Coordinates of C-alpha atoms in Angstrom, one line a residue:
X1 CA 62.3 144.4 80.6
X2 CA 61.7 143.1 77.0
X3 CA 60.4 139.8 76.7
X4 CA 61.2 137.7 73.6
X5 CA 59.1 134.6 72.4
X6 CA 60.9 131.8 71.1
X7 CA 58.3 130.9 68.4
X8 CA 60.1 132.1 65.1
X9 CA 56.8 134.0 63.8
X10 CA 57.1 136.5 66.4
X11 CA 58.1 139.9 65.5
X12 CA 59.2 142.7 67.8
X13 CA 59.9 146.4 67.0
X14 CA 62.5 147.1 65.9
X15 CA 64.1 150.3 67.2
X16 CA 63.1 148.5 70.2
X17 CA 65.0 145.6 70.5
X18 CA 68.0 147.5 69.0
X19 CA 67.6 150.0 71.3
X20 CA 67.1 147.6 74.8
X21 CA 69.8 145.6 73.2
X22 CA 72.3 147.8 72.9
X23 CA 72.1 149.9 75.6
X24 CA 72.7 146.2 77.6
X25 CA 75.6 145.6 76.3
X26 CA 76.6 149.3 77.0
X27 CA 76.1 149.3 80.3
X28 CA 78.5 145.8 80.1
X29 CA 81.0 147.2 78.0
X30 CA 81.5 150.6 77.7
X31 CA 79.0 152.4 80.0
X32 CA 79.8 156.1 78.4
X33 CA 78.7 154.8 74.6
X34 CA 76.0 156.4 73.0
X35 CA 74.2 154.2 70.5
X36 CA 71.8 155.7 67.5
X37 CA 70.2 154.2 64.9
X38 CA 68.5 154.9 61.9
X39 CA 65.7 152.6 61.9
X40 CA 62.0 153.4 61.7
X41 CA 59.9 152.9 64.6
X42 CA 58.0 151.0 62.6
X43 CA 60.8 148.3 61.2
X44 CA 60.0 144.8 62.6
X45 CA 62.8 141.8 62.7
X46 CA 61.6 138.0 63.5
X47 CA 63.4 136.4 66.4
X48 CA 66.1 134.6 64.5
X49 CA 67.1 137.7 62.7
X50 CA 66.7 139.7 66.2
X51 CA 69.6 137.0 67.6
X52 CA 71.6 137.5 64.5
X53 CA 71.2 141.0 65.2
X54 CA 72.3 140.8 68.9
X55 CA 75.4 138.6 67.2
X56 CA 76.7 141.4 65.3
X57 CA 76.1 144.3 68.2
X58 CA 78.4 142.2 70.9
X59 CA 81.0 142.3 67.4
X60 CA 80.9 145.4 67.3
X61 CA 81.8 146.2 70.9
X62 CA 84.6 143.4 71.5
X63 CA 86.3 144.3 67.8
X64 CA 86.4 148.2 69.3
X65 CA 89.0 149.4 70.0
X66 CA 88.4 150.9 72.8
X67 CA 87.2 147.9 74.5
X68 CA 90.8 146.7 74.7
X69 CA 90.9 146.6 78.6
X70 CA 87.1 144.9 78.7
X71 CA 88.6 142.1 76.1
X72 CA 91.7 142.1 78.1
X73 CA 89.7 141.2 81.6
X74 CA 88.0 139.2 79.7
X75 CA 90.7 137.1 78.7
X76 CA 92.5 136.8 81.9
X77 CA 89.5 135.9 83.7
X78 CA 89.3 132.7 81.2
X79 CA 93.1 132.4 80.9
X80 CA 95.8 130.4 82.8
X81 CA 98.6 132.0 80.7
X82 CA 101.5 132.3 82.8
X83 CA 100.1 129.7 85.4
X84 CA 102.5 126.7 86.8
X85 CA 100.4 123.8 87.0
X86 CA 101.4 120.1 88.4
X87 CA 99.2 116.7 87.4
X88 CA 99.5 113.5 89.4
X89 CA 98.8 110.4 87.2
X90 CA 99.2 112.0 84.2
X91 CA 100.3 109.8 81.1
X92 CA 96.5 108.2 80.6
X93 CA 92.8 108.6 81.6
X94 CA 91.4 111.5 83.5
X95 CA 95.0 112.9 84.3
X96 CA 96.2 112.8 80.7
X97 CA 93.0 114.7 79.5
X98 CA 93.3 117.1 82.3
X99 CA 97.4 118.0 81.8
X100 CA 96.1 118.8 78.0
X101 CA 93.3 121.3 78.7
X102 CA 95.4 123.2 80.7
X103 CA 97.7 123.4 78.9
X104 CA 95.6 125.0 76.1
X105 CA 94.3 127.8 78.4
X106 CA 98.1 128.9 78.8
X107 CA 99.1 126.8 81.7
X108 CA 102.7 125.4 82.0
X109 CA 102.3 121.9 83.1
X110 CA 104.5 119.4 84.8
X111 CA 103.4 115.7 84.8
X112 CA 103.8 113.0 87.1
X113 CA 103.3 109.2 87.1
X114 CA 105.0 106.1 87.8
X115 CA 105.7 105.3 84.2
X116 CA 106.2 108.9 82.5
X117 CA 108.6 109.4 79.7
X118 CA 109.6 112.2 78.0
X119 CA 109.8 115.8 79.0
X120 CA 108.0 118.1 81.3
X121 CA 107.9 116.0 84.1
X122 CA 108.8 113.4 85.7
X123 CA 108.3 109.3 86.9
X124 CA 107.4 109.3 90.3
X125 CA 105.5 106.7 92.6
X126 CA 103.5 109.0 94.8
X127 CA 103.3 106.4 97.5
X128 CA 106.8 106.5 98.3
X129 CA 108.0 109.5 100.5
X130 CA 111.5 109.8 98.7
X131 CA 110.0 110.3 95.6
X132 CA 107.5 113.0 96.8
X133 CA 110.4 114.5 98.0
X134 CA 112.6 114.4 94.9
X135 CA 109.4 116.1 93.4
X136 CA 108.8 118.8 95.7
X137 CA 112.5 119.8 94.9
X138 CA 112.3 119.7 91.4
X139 CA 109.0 121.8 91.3
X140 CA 110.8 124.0 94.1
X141 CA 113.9 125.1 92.0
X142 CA 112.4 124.9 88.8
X143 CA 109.8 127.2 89.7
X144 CA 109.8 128.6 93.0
X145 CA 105.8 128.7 92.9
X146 CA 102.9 126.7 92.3
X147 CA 99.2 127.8 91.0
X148 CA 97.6 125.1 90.9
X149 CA 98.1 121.1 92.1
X150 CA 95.7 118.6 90.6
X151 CA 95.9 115.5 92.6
X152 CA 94.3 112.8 90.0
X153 CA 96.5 109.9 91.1
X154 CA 94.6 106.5 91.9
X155 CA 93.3 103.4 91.4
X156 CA 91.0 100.8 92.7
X157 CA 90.7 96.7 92.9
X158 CA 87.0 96.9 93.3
X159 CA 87.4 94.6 96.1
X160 CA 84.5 93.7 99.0
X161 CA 85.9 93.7 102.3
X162 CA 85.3 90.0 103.4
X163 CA 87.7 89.6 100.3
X164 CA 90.2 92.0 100.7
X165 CA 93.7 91.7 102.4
X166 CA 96.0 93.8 104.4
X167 CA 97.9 94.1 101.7
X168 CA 94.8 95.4 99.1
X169 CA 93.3 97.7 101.6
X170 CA 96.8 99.3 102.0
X171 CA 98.0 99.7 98.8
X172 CA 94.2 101.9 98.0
X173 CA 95.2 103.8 101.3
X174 CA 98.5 105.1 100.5
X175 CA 97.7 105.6 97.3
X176 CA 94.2 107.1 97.1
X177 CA 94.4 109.0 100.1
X178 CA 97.4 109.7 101.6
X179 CA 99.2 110.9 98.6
X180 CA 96.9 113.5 98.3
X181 CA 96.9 114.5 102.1
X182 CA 100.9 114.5 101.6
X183 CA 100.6 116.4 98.6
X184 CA 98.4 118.9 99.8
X185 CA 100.5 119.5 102.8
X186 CA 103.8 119.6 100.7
X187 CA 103.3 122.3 98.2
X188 CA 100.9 124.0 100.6
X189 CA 104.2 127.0 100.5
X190 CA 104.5 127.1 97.2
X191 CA 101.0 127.4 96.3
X192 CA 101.1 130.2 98.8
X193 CA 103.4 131.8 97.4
X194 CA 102.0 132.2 94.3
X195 CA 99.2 134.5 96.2
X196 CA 95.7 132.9 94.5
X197 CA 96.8 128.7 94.7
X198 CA 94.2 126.1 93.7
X199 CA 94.3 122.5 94.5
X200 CA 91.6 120.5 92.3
X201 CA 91.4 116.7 93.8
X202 CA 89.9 113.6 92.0
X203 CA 87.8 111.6 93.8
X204 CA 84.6 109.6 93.1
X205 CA 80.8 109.5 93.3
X206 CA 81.2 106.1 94.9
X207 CA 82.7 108.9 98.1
X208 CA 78.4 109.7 98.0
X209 CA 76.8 106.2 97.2
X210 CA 77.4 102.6 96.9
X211 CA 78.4 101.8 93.0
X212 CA 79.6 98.3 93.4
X213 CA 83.1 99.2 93.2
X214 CA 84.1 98.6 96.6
X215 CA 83.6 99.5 100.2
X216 CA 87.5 100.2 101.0
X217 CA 87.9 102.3 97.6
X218 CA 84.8 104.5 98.2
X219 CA 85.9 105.1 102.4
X220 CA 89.7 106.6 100.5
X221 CA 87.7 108.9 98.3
X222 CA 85.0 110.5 100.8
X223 CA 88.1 110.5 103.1
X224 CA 89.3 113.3 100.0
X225 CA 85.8 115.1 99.9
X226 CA 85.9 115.5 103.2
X227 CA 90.2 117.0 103.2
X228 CA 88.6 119.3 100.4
X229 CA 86.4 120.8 102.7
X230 CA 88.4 121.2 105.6
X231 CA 91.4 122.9 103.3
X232 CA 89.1 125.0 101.9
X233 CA 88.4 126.4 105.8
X234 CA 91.7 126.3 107.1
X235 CA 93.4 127.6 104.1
X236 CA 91.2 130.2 102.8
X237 CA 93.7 132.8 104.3
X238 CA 96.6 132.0 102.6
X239 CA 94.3 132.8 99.0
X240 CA 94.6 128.6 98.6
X241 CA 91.2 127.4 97.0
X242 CA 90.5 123.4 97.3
X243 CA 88.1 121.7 95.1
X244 CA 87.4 118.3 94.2
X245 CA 85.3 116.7 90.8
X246 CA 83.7 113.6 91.1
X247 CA 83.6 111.4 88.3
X248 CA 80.8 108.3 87.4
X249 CA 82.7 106.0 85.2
X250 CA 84.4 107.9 82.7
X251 CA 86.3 105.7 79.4
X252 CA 89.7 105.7 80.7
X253 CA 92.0 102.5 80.6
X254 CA 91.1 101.9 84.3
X255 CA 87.1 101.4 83.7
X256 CA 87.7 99.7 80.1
X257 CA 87.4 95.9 80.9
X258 CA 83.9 96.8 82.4
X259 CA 82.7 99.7 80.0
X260 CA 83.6 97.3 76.9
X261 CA 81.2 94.7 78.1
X262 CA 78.1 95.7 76.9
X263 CA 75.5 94.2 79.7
X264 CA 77.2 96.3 82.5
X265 CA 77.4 99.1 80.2
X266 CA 73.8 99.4 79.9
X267 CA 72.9 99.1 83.4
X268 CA 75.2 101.9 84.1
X269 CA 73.6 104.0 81.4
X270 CA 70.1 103.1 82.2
X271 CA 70.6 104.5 86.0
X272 CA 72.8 107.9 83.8
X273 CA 70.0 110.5 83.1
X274 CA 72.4 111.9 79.9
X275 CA 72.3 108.1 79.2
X276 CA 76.1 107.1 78.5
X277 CA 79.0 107.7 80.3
X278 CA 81.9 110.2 80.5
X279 CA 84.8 111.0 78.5
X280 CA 88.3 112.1 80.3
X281 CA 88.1 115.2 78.2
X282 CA 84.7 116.0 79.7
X283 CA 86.7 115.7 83.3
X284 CA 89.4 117.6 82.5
X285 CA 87.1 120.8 81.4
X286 CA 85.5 120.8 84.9
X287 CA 88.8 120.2 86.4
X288 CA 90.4 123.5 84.5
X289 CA 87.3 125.8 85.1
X290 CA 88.3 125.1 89.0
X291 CA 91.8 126.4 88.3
X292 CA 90.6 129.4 86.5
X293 CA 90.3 133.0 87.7
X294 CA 86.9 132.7 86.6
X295 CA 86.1 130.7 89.9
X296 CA 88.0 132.2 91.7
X297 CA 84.7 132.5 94.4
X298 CA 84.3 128.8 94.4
X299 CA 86.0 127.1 97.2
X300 CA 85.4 123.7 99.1
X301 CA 83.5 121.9 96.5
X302 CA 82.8 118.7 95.3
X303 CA 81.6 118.7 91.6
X304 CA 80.0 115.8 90.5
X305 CA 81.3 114.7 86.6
X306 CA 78.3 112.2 86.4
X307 CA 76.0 113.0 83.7
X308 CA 73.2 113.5 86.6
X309 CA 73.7 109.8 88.1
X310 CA 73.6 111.4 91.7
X311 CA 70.3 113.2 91.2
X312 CA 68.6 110.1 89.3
X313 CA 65.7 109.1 91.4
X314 CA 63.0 106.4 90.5

């Protein structure tokens, strides 16, 4: 194995590294190519001029020809192109950002929320079971199939209990948890029919540990971490992955009256390793990379969105 300083004064042979280089990226890309080069033994190259170097070999290979079917794979695995793709809560925030960047990897995307306007989707209150319905039909005969669901809808009164009515702790219920179990369970044919479905859900870090944002709101989204898992199990045989991101508090319109005030912003940056706090589009990548082929071995996971606030210590 050739080992590579990264102090810039270092030199290496090099017939060496071109050598070792190449016949890496050979074995990656075209395992029958033969590489030559004309280079003395006795050449040297520095270690910025060897990763230049390196820049230009993997060039070379992907603008081959021949490597069409490698660039091809390559492609798909990072693609959604042809993908039908459905967003709860998607005119702002999280949901907004994540409708966008799949769309830009090639997915078709219909959006839901309870104010949409436009086209490619559709106003719907996910609470209410008519207009799931009405949904579920529209997706149904539009497209007969689903890839991938990403259940984003939610919200929160950051509410303690002693403080909280009937009323409050129903309205987080039905929607921050029993949307998505209906949701789940509704397109659960379609997204087998597809062959390869994926269901990303939103839920919180407040599912893991106690943020301040409310006892009732943080019992809705471990209640989703928890449905993540257990689809994952149970339907694993029908190709249906189920993941879940978990967002710290990302600038969207629903965290702006606190990450506006400058005292509470600092405290949450001072316990946020990456010391500030998210953007939706930063969400929205980790959302897509779920729905990807390229994860297509990742199944029944919750990825924390947090900038390392779950793994800060003291």
């Amino acid at each position: 194995m050739l080992r590579i300083s990264f102090e810039s004064t270092k030199i290496f042979p090099l017939s060496l590294v071109l050598t070792t280089a190449s016949t890496a990226l050979c074995q990656v890309l075209r395992p029958d190519t033969i590489f030559q080069t004309n280079h003395s033994p006795n050449d040297e190259i520095s270690y910025p001029n060897f990763l230049h170097l390196l820049r230009e070999l993997i060039n070379i290979f992907l603008t081959n020809p021949q490597n069409e079917n490698t660039q091809r794979k390559m492609s798909d695995h990072w693609s959604l192109k042809g993908k039908k793709a459905l967003v709860t809560g998607a005119s702002k925030g999280i949901g907004k950002a994540a409708a966008g960047e799949l769309e830009s990897l090639g997915a078709e995307v219909f959006r839901v929320s309870r104010d949409f306007r436009g086209t490619g989707g559709m106003k719907c209150d996910v609470t209410v079971e008519k207009d799931r319905k009405k949904l579920f039909e529209r997706i149904s005969n539009d497209w007969g199939k689903l890839d991938i669901l990403v259940n984003n809808a939610g919200t929160n009164n950051r509410k303690h209990i002693l403080d909280s009515s009937p009323q409050d702790y129903s309205e987080l219920v039905d929607l921050n948890m029993t949307s998505v179990f209906e949701f789940c369970r509704m397109f659960h044919p379609l997204l087998k029919k597809c062959g390869h479905g994926s269901i990303i859900n939103v839920t919180s870090v407040a599912a893991q540990t106690s943020v301040g944002t409310g006892a009732a709101y943080a019992m809705t989204k471990s209640a989703i971490d928890q449905l993540t898992r257990y689809l994952s199990v149970e339907w694993a045989k029908d190709n249906i992955r189920v993941n879940a991101v978990a967002p710290w508090y990302i600038r969207t319109p629903l965290t702006s009256k606190y990450v506006t005030n400058d005292e509470f912003l600092q405290r949450i940056c001072s316990r946020t390793p990456m010391g500030r706090i998210g953007e939706p589009d930063e969400v929205a990548s980790a959302i897509a990379f779920l729905a990807l082929p390229a994860s297509s071995y990742i199944t029944g996971e919750v990825l924390a969105v947090d900038g390392g606030f779950l793994k800060y210590g003291f």
